[in-house]
Structure formats: structure tokens, C-alpha cells
mmCIF file of C-alpha atoms and ligand atoms in Angstrom:
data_model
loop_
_atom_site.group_PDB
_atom_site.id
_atom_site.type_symbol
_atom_site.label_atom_id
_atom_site.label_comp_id
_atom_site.label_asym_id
_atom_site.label_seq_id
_atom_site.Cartn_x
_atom_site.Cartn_y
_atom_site.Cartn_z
ATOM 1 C CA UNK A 1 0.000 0.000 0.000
ATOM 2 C CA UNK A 2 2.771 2.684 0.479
ATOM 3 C CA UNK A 3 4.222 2.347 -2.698
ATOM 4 C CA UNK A 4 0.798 2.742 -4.238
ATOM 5 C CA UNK A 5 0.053 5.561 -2.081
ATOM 6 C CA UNK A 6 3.285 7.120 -2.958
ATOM 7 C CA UNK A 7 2.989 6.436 -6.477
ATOM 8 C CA UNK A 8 -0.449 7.690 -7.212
ATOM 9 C CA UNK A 9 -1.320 11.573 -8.412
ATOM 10 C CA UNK A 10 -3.113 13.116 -5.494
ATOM 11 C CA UNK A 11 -4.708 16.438 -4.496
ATOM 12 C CA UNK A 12 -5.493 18.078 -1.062
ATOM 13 C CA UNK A 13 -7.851 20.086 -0.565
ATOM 14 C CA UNK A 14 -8.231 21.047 3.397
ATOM 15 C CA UNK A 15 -4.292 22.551 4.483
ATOM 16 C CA UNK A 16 -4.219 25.089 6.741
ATOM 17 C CA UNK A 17 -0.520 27.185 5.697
ATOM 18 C CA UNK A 18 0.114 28.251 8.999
ATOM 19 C CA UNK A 19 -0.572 24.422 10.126
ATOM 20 C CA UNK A 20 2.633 23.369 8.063
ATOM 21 C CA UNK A 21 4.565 25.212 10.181
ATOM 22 C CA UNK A 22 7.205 23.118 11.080
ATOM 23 C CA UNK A 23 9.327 23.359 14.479
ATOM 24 C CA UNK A 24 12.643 23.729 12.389
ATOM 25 C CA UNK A 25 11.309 26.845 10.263
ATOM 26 C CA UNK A 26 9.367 28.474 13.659
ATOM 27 C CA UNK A 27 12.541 28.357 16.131
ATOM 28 C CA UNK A 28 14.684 29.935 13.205
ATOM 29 C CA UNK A 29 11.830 32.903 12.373
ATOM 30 C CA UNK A 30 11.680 32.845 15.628
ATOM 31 C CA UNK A 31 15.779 33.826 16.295
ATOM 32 C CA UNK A 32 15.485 35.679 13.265
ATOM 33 C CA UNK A 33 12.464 38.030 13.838
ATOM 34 C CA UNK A 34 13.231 38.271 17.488
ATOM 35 C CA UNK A 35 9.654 36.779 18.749
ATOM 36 C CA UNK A 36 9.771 35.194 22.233
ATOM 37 C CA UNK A 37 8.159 31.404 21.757
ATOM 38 C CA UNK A 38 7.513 29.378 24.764
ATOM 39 C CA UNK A 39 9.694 26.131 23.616
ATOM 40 C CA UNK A 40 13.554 26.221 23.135
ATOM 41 C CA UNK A 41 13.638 22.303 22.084
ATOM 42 C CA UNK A 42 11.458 20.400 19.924
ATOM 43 C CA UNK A 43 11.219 18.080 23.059
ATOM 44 C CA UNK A 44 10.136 20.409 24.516
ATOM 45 C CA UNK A 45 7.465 21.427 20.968
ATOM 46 C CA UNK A 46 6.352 17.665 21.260
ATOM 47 C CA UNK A 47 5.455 17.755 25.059
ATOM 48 C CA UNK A 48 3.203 21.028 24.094
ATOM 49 C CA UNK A 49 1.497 19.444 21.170
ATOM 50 C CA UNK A 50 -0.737 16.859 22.960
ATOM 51 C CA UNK A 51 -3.804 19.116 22.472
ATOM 52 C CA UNK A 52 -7.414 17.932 24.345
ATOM 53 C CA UNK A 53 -9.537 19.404 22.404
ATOM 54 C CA UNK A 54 -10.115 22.147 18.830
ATOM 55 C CA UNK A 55 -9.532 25.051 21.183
ATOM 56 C CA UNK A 56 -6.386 23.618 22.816
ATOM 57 C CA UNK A 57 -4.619 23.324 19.292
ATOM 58 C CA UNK A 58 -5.843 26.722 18.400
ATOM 59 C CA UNK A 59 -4.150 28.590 21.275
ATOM 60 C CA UNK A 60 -0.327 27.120 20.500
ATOM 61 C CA UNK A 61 -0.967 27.165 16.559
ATOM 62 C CA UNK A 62 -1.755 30.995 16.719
ATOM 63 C CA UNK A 63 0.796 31.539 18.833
ATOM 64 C CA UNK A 64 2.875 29.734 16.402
ATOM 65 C CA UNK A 65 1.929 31.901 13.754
ATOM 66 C CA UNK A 66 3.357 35.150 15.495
ATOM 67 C CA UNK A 67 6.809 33.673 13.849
ATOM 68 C CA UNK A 68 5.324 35.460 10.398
ATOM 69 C CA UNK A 69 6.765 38.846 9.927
ATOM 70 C CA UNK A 70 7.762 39.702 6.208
ATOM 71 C CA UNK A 71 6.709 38.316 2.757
ATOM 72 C CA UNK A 72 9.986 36.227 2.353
ATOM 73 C CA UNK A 73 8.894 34.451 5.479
ATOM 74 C CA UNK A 74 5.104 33.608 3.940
ATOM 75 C CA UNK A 75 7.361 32.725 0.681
ATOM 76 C CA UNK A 76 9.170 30.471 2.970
ATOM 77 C CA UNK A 77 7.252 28.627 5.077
ATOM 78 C CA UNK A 78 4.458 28.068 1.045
ATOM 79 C CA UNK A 79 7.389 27.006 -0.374
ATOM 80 C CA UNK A 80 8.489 23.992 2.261
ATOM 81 C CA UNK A 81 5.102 22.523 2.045
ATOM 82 C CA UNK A 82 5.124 22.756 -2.092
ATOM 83 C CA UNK A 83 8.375 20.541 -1.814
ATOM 84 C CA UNK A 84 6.604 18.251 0.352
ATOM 85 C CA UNK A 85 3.779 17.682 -1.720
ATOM 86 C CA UNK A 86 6.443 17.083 -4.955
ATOM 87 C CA UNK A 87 7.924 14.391 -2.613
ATOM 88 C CA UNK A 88 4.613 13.268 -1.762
ATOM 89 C CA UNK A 89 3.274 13.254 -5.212
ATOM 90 C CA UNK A 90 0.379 15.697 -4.254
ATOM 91 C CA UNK A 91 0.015 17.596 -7.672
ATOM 92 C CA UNK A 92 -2.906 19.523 -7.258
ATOM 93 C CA UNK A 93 -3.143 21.611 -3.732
ATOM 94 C CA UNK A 94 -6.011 24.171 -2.685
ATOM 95 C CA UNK A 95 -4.251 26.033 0.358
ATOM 96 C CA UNK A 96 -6.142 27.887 3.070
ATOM 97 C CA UNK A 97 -4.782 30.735 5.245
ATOM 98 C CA UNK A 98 -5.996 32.787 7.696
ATOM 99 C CA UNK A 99 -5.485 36.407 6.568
ATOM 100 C CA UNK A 100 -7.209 37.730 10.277
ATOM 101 C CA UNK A 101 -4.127 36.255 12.225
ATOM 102 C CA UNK A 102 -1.864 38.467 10.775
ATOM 103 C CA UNK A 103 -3.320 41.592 10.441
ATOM 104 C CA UNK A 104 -4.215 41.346 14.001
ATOM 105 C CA UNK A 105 -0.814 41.646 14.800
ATOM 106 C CA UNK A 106 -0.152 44.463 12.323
ATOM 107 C CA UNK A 107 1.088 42.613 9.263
ATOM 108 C CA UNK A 108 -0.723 44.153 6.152
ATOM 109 C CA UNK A 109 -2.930 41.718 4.052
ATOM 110 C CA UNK A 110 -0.283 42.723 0.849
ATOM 111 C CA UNK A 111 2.574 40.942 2.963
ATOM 112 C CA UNK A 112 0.624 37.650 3.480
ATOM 113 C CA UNK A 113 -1.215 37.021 -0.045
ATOM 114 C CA UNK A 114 2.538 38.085 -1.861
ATOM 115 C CA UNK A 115 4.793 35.800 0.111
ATOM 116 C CA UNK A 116 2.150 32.956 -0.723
ATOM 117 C CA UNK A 117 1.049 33.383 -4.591
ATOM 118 C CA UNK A 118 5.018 33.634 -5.292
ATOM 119 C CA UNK A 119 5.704 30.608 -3.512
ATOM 120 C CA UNK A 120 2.639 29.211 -5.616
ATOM 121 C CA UNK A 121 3.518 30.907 -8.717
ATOM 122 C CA UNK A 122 7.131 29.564 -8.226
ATOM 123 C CA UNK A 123 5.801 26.058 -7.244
ATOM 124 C CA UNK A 124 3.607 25.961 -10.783
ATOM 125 C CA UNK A 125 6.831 26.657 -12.491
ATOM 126 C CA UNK A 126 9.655 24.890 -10.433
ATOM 127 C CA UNK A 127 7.767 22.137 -9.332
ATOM 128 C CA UNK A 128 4.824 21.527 -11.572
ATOM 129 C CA UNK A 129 2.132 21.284 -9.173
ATOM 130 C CA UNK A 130 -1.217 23.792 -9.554
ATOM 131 C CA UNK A 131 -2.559 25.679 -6.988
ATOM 132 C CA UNK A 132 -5.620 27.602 -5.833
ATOM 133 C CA UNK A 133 -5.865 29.934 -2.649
ATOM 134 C CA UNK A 134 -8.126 30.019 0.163
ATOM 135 C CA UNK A 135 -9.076 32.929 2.464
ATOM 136 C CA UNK A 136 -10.566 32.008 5.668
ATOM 137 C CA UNK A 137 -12.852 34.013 8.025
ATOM 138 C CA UNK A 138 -12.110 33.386 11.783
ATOM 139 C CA UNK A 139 -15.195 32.449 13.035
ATOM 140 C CA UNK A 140 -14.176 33.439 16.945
ATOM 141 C CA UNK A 141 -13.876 37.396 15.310
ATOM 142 C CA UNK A 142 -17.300 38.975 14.617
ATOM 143 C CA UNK A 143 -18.871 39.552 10.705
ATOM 144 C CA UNK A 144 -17.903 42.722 10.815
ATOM 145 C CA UNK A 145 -14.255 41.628 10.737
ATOM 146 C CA UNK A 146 -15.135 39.300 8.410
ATOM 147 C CA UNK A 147 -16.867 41.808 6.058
ATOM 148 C CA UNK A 148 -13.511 43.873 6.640
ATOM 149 C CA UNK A 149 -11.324 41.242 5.646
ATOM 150 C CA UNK A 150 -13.532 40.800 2.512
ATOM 151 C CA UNK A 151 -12.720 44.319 1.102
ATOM 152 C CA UNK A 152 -8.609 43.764 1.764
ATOM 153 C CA UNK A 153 -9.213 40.504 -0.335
ATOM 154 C CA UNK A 154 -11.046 42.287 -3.367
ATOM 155 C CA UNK A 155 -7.646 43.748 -4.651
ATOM 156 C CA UNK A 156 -6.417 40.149 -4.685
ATOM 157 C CA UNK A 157 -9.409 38.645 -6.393
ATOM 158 C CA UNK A 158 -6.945 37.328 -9.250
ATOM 159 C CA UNK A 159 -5.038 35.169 -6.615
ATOM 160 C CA UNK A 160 -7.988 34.102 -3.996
ATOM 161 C CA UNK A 161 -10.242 31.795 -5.539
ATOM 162 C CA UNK A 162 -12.439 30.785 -2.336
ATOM 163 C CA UNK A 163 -13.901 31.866 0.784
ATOM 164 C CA UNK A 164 -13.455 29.457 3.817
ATOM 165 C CA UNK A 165 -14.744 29.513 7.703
ATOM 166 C CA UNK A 166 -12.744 28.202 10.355
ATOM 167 C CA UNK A 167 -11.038 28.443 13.888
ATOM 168 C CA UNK A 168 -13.077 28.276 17.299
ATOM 169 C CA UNK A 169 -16.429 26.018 16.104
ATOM 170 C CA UNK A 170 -18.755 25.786 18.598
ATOM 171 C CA UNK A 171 -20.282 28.687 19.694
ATOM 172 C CA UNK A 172 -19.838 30.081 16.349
ATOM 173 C CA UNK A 173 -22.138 28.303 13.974
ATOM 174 C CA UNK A 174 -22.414 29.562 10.332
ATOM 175 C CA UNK A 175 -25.166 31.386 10.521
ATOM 176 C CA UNK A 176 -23.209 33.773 12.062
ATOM 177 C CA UNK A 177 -21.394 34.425 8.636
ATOM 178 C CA UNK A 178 -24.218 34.605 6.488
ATOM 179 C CA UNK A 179 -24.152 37.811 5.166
ATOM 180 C CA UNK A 180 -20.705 37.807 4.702
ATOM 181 C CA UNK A 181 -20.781 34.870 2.358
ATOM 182 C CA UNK A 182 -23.938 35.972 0.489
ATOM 183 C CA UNK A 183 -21.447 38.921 -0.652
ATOM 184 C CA UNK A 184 -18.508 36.768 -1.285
ATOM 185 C CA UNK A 185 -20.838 34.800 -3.477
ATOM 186 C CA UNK A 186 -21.522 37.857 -5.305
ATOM 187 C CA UNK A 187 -17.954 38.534 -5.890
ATOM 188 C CA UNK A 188 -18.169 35.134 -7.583
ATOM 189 C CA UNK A 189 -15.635 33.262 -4.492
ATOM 190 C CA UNK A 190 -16.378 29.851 -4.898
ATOM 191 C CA UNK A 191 -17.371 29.200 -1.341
ATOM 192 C CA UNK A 192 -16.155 26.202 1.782
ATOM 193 C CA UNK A 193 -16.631 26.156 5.511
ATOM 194 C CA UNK A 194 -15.335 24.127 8.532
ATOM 195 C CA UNK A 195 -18.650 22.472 9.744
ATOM 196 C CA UNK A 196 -19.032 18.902 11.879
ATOM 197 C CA UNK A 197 -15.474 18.822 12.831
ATOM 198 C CA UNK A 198 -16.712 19.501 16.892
ATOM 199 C CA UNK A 199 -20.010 20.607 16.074
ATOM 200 C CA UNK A 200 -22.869 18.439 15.541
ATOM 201 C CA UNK A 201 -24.532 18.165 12.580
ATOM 202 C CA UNK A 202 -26.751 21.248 12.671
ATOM 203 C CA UNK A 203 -23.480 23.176 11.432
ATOM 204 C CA UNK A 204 -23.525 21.001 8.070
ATOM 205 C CA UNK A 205 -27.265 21.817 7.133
ATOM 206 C CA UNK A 206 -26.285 25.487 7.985
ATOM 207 C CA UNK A 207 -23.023 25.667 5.937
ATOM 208 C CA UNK A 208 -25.172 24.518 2.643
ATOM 209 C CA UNK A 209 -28.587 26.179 3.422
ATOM 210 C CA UNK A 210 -27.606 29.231 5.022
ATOM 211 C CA UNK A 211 -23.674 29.755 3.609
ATOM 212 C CA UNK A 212 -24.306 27.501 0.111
ATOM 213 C CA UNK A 213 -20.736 26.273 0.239
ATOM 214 C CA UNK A 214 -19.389 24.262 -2.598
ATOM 215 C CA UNK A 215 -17.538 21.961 -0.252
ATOM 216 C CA UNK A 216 -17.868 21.068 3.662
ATOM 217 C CA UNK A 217 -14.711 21.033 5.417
ATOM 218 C CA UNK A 218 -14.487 18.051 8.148
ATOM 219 C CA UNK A 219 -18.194 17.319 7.790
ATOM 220 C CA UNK A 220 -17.874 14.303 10.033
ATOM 221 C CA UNK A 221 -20.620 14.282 12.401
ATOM 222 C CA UNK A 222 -23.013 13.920 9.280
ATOM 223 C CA UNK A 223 -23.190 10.163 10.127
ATOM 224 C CA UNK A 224 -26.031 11.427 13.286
ATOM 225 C CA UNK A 225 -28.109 12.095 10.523
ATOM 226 C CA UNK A 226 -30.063 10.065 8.262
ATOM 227 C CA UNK A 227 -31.607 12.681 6.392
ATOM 228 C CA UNK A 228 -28.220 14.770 5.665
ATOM 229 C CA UNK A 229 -26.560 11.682 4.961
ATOM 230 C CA UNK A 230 -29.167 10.928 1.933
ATOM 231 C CA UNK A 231 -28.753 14.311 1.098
ATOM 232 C CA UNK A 232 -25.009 14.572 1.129
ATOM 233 C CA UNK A 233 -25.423 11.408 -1.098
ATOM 234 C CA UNK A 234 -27.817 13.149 -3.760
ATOM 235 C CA UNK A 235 -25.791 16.041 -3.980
ATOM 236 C CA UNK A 236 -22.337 14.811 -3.839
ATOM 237 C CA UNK A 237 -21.414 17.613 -2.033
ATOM 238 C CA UNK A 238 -17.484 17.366 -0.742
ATOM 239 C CA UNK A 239 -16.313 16.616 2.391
ATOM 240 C CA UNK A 240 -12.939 17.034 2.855
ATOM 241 C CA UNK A 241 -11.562 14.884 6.462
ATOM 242 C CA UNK A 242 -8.795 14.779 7.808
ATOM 243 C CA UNK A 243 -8.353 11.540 10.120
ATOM 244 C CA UNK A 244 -5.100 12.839 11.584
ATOM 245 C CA UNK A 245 -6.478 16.056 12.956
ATOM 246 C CA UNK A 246 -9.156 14.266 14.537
ATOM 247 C CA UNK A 247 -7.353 11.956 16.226
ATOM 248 C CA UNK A 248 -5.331 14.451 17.479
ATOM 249 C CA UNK A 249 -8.132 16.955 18.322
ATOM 250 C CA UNK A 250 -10.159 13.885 20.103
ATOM 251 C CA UNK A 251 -12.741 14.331 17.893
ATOM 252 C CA UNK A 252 -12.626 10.937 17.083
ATOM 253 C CA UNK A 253 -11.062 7.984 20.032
ATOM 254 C CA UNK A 254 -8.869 6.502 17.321
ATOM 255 C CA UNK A 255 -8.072 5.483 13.519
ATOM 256 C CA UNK A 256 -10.253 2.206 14.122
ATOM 257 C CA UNK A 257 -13.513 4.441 15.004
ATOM 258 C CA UNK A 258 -13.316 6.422 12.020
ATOM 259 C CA UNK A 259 -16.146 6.720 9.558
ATOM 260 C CA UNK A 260 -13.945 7.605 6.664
ATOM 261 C CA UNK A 261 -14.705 4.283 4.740
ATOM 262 C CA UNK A 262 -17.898 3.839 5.823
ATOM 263 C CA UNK A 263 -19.066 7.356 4.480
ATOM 264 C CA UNK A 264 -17.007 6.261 0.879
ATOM 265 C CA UNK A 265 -18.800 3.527 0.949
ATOM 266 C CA UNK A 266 -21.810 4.664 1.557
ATOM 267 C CA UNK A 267 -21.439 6.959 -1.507
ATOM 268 C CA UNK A 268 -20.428 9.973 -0.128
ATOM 269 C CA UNK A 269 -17.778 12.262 -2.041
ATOM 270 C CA UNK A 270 -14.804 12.020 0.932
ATOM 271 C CA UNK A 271 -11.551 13.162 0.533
ATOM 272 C CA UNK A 272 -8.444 12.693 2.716
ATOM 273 C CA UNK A 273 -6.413 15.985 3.771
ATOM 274 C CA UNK A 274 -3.633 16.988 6.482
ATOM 275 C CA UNK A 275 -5.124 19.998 7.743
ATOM 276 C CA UNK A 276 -2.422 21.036 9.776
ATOM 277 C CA UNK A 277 0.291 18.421 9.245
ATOM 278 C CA UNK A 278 3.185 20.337 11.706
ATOM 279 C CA UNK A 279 0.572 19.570 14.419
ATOM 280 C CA UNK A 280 -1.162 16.694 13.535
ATOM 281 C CA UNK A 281 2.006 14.193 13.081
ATOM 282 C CA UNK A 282 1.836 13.701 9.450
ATOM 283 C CA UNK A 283 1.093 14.711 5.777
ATOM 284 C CA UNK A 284 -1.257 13.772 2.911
ATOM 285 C CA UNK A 285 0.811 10.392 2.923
ATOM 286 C CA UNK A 286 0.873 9.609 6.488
ATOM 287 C CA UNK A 287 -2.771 10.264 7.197
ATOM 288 C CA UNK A 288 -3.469 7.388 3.951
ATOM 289 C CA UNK A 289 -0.816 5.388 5.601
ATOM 290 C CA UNK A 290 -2.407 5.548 8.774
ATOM 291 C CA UNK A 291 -5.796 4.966 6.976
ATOM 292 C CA UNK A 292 -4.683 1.675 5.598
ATOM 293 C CA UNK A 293 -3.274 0.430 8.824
ATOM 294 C CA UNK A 294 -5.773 1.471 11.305
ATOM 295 C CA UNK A 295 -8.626 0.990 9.317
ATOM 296 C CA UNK A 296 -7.363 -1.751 6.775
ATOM 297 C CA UNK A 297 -8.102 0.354 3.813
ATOM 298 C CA UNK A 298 -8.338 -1.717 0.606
ATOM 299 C CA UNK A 299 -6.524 -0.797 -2.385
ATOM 300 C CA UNK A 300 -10.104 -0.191 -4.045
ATOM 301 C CA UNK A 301 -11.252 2.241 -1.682
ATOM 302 C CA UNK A 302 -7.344 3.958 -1.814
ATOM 303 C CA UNK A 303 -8.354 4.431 -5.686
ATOM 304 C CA UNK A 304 -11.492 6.274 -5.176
ATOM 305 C CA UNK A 305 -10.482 8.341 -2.418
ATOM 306 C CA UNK A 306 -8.027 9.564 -4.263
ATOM 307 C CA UNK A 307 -10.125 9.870 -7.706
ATOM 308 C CA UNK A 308 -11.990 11.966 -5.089
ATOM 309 C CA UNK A 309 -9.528 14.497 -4.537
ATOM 310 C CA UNK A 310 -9.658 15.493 -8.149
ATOM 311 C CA UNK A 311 -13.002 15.185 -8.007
ATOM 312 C CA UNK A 312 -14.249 17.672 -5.014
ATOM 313 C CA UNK A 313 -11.200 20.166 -6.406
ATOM 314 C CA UNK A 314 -12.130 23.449 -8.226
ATOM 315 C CA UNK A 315 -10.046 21.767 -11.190
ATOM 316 C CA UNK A 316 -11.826 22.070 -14.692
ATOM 317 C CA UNK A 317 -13.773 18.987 -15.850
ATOM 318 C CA UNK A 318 -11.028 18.000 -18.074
ATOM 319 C CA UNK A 319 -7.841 18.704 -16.309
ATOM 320 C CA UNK A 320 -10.102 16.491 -13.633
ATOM 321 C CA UNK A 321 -10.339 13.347 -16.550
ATOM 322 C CA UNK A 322 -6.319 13.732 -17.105
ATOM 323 C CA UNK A 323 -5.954 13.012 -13.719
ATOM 324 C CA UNK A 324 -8.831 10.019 -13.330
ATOM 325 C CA UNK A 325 -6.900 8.518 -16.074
ATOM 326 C CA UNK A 326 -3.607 8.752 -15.161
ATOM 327 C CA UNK A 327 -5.235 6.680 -11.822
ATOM 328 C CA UNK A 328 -6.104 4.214 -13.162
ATOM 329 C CA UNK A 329 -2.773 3.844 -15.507
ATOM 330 C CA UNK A 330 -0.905 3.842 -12.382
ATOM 331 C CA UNK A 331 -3.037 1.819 -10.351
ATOM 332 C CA UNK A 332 -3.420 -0.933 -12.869
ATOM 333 C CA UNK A 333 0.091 -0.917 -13.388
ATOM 334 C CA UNK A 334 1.024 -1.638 -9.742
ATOM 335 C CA UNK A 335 -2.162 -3.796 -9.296
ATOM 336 C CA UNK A 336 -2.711 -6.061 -12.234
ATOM 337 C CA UNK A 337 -4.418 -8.658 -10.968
ATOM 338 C CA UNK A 338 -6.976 -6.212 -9.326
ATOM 339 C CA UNK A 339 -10.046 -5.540 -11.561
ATOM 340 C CA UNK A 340 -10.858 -1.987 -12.565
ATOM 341 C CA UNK A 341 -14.742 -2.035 -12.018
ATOM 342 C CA UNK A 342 -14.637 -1.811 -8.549
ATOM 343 C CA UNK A 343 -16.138 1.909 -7.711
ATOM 344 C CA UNK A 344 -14.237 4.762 -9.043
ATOM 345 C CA UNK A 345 -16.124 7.635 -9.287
ATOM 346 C CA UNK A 346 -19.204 7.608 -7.705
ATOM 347 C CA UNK A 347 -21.935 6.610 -9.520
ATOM 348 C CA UNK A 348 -20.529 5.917 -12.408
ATOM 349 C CA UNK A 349 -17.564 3.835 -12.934
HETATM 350 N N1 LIG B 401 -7.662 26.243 11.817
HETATM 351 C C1 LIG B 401 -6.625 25.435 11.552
HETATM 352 N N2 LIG B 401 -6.965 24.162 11.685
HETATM 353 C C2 LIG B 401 -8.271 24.138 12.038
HETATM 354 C C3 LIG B 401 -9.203 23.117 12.303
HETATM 355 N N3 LIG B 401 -8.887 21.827 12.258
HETATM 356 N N4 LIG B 401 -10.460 23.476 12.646
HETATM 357 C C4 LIG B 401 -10.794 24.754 12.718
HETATM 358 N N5 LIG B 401 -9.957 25.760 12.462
HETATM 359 C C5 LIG B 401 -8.703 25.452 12.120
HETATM 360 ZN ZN1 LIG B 402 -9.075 22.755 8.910
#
């Protein structure tokens, strides 16, 4: 299964930027920038990352972020995930960040979005792997400061493709952000939100009735519904999990009790994502790694969630086919004995 994993064309389509911050990269901003962090080892970075709960990992990972100063550090810190996704064989890779975190602290919105798109721009070039940007409201801050952040983005509307909701969840369902994301609609963002990571399902039906989001980020709690289950079915609308994260966030007791496969299986668009790999012990590789050995993932299922990724991605239809082919080249290359009509793409294939 690893070399299959590590062979195949994948995309990933729930990274947080700020989440790939690595210990290495933060002590040496760190030193560099002259920012006080509250770790000197990466013992020491270990021992604090054994988070309880969403809002536990929130505290240190914003802290974390205060590392960010100038553009050549947001180049930086793009461009070490880009080479981990060439070594991981991630091609396609729709990356969220959190423009609120730094402007909070006085960093303009110009210094963020340039260090990224070069990094991007450099990592279509360099490294041949496409690239769409994210903005996400924090959904702790008010709509006000969301409707703020919205105006700094409109300049950028060349680089900034989507609208996203994240940070503290509960508390904070979507319906707080409704007007905000009828407007970004209007702008013509295509449109995601964090929903059903902690919060129960409730949060789904309001991220596509009330927010009409393309995609549903997390979107796990769905399974305490019947109704949004059919529906999530019908629609094929995304969900893009990350098992990792929700081990580590105790959203879910361990790899075994995951629903991942039983949602795929069930006929659910899924996709598998690292959301904050720095944090979360691993990358887009790991967490299928991890899939296959905690919850025996078949080969099969591997296939589809990974025909998935293209799938639930903002690609065009045909760059999407390119990459649904090249699948299955790969996959019955490495597989021959293993039949191709087991399900793809669901319904079809
Ligand atoms: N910001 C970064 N990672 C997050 C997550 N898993 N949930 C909500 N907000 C986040
Ligand atoms: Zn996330």
C-alpha cells in the first residue's frame, strides 16, 4: 500500500498554511524576527502538542503563527510545504490561510497574499504542481471583521479563488457568517466552511442552506443524521476529512472508530487531507498510511479516495479526466491482478 500511495497523483484540498509550520522553520523565524516562543527544544514542541480538544490546538498554533513577519517568510514557510507535496506526489493543492491572524498583529494583508502566490507561482513553475488559494474568516472574530477582511481581499481577487470559515467552532455556527458569504458569493468566491469537525450536525445543514458552500470542510458528524446523509449522497457535495487532525483533536477515540470508509462507501464524495500536518504528526501520505493500517483500507477504496480528490477540487472537468486517467494507468500498473470495475467515481464507474 505505500508504494501505491506514494505512487499515485493526489490532491489536497483542506491545508491550513500556517498548520505546516514546522518546528525547524518556527525556532529559526523565531531567532530571526526576534519573537519570544515558549519552547527552546522540539522536546520540549512535542510535550506542548498533545492538544485535548479544537480550542487547545488553536491557542499554540496561533501563537505559532506570530513567527510570520515579512513576505519572504510567507514565501518560505508556502514554499516547504510545495516541496513536500512534490515528494509526496500531491500535484494539485487548494491552500487555506488565515489572513485575520496576521493583520491582528499588524502585518498588512499585501505581505501575506505576496509571500504565498510567489511561492505558488514559483511552485507551478519549479515544481509543476497547480494551486488555488483560500481565504478564511475566523469564526471566533465577529462579521464585521469578516466583512472587513472581505474588502482587503477584493484587490487580490486574481489570486484568492475561495472563501473558507474556520477556527473556534462551537459557539460560532455559520449562521453567524451569512451575510458575509452571500457577498462573497456575489464577488463570484467559490465558497467552503469548517462544519461537523466539533459541532454536531446542525453546522452542516447550515453551511449549505444558510452559507451555500461548494464543499464542507471536516463534515464528520453527518453520520447522526439520516436525512443529511441521503442528502449529502444526492448532492455529492465534498467533504474534505482529515483523520489525523481528529485523532489528534479527540474528535474521534482513534483510527479504528473512524467513519472515513464507511461514508465512501456509503457513496459519499470524501476526501483525505492533512489539515495542519506540523501539528497533527503527518502529511497527505501519512494520514493514507495511517488509513490503511488502522482501518485496513483496501486498495479499491485507496483508488477512489483519491479519484476523489480530483473530483471535489475546483479543477476544470477536463484537467479532472487527465488526472482520473492517469489513476487508473498507475493503479493498474502496480495492481494487475486487481479488476478496474470496482467503484471509481461515484456513480458511475
Ligand atoms: N484552523 C486550523 N486548523 C483548524 C481546524 N482543524 N479546525 C478549525 N480551524 C482550524
Ligand atoms: Zn481545517
Amino acid at each position: 500500500m505505500k508504494t501505491l500511495i506514494r505512487a499515485l497523483p493526489k490532491a489536497e484540498l483542506h491545508l491550513h498554511i500556517e498548520g505546516t509550520l514546522e518546528p525547524k522553520l518556527m525556532f529559526r523565524l523565531a531567532e530571526k524576527n526576534s519573537v519570544n516562543i515558549p519552547y527552546d527544544t522540539v522536546e520540549e514542541v512535542e510535550r506542548a502538542y498533545q492538544f485535548t480538544s479544537l480550542q487547545s490546538f488553536l491557542d499554540i498554533y496561533y501563537k505559532g503563527a506570530h513567527v510570520l513577519i515579512t513576505e519572504e517568510d510567507f514565501f518560505d514557510l508556502t514554499w516547504a510545504y510545495l516541496l513536500k507535496c512534490k515528494a509526496q506526489h500531491i500535484v494539485h493543492t487548494e491552500i487555506m490561510f488565515d489572513p485575520q491572524t496576521h493583520t491582528q498583529r499588524g502585518i498588512t494583508f499585501q505581505t501575506v497574499v505576496a509571500g504565498i502566490t510567489r511561492a505558488l507561482e514559483a511552485g507551478k513553475e519549479e515544481l509543476r504542481i497547480s494551486s488555488f488559494l483560500i481565504m478564511s474568516f475566523l469564526r471566533h472574530l465577529s462579521q464585521e471583521d469578516a466583512f472587513t477582511t472581505l474588502a482587503e481581499a477584493l484587490p487580490f481577487k486574481e489570486q484568492i479563488l475561495a472563501i473558507g470559515l474556520d477556527s473556534s467552532e462551537l459557539g460560532n455556527p455559520p449562521s453567524k457568517f451569512e451575510e458575509v458569504f452571500k457577498a462573497a458569493k456575489q464577488h463570484g468566491f467559490k465558497l467552503v466552511a469548517h462544519a461537523g469537525e466539533e459541532g454536531d450536525s446542525s453546522y452542516i445543514w447550515e453551511a449549505i442552506r444558510l452559507l451555500n458552500v461548494d464543499r464542507i470542510d471536516h463534515g464528520i458528524r453527518c453520520d447522526e443524521d439520516r436525512t443529511l446523509l441521503d442528502y449529502l449522497v444526492n448532492r455529492q457535495i465534498p467533504l474534505t476529512v482529515c483523520p489525523l487532525s481528529n485523532v489528534s483533536l479527540h474528535t474521534v477515540k482513534d483510527l479504528a472508530h473512524h467513519n472515513i470508509l464507511k461514508l465512501l462507501n456509503r457513496g459519499l464524495l470524501v476526501t483525505v487531507n492533512s489539515d495542519d500536518p506540523a501539528y497533527f504528526g503527518g502529511y497527505l501520505n501519512e494520514n493514507l498510511e495511517a488509513l490503511s493500517e488502522g482501518l485496513d483500507m483496501q486498495a479499491s477504496e485507496l483508488r477512489h479516495l483519491v479519484k476523489n480528490s480530483f473530483k471535489a477540487s475546483f479543477l476544470k472537468e477536463e484537467e479532472k479526466e487527465t488526472f482520473y486517467q492517469k489513476i487508473d494507468t498507475i493503479y493498474k500498473a502496480l495492481l494487475p491482478s486487481e479488476s478496474i470495475t470496482s467503484p471509481g467515481i461515484y456513480p458511475n464507474s
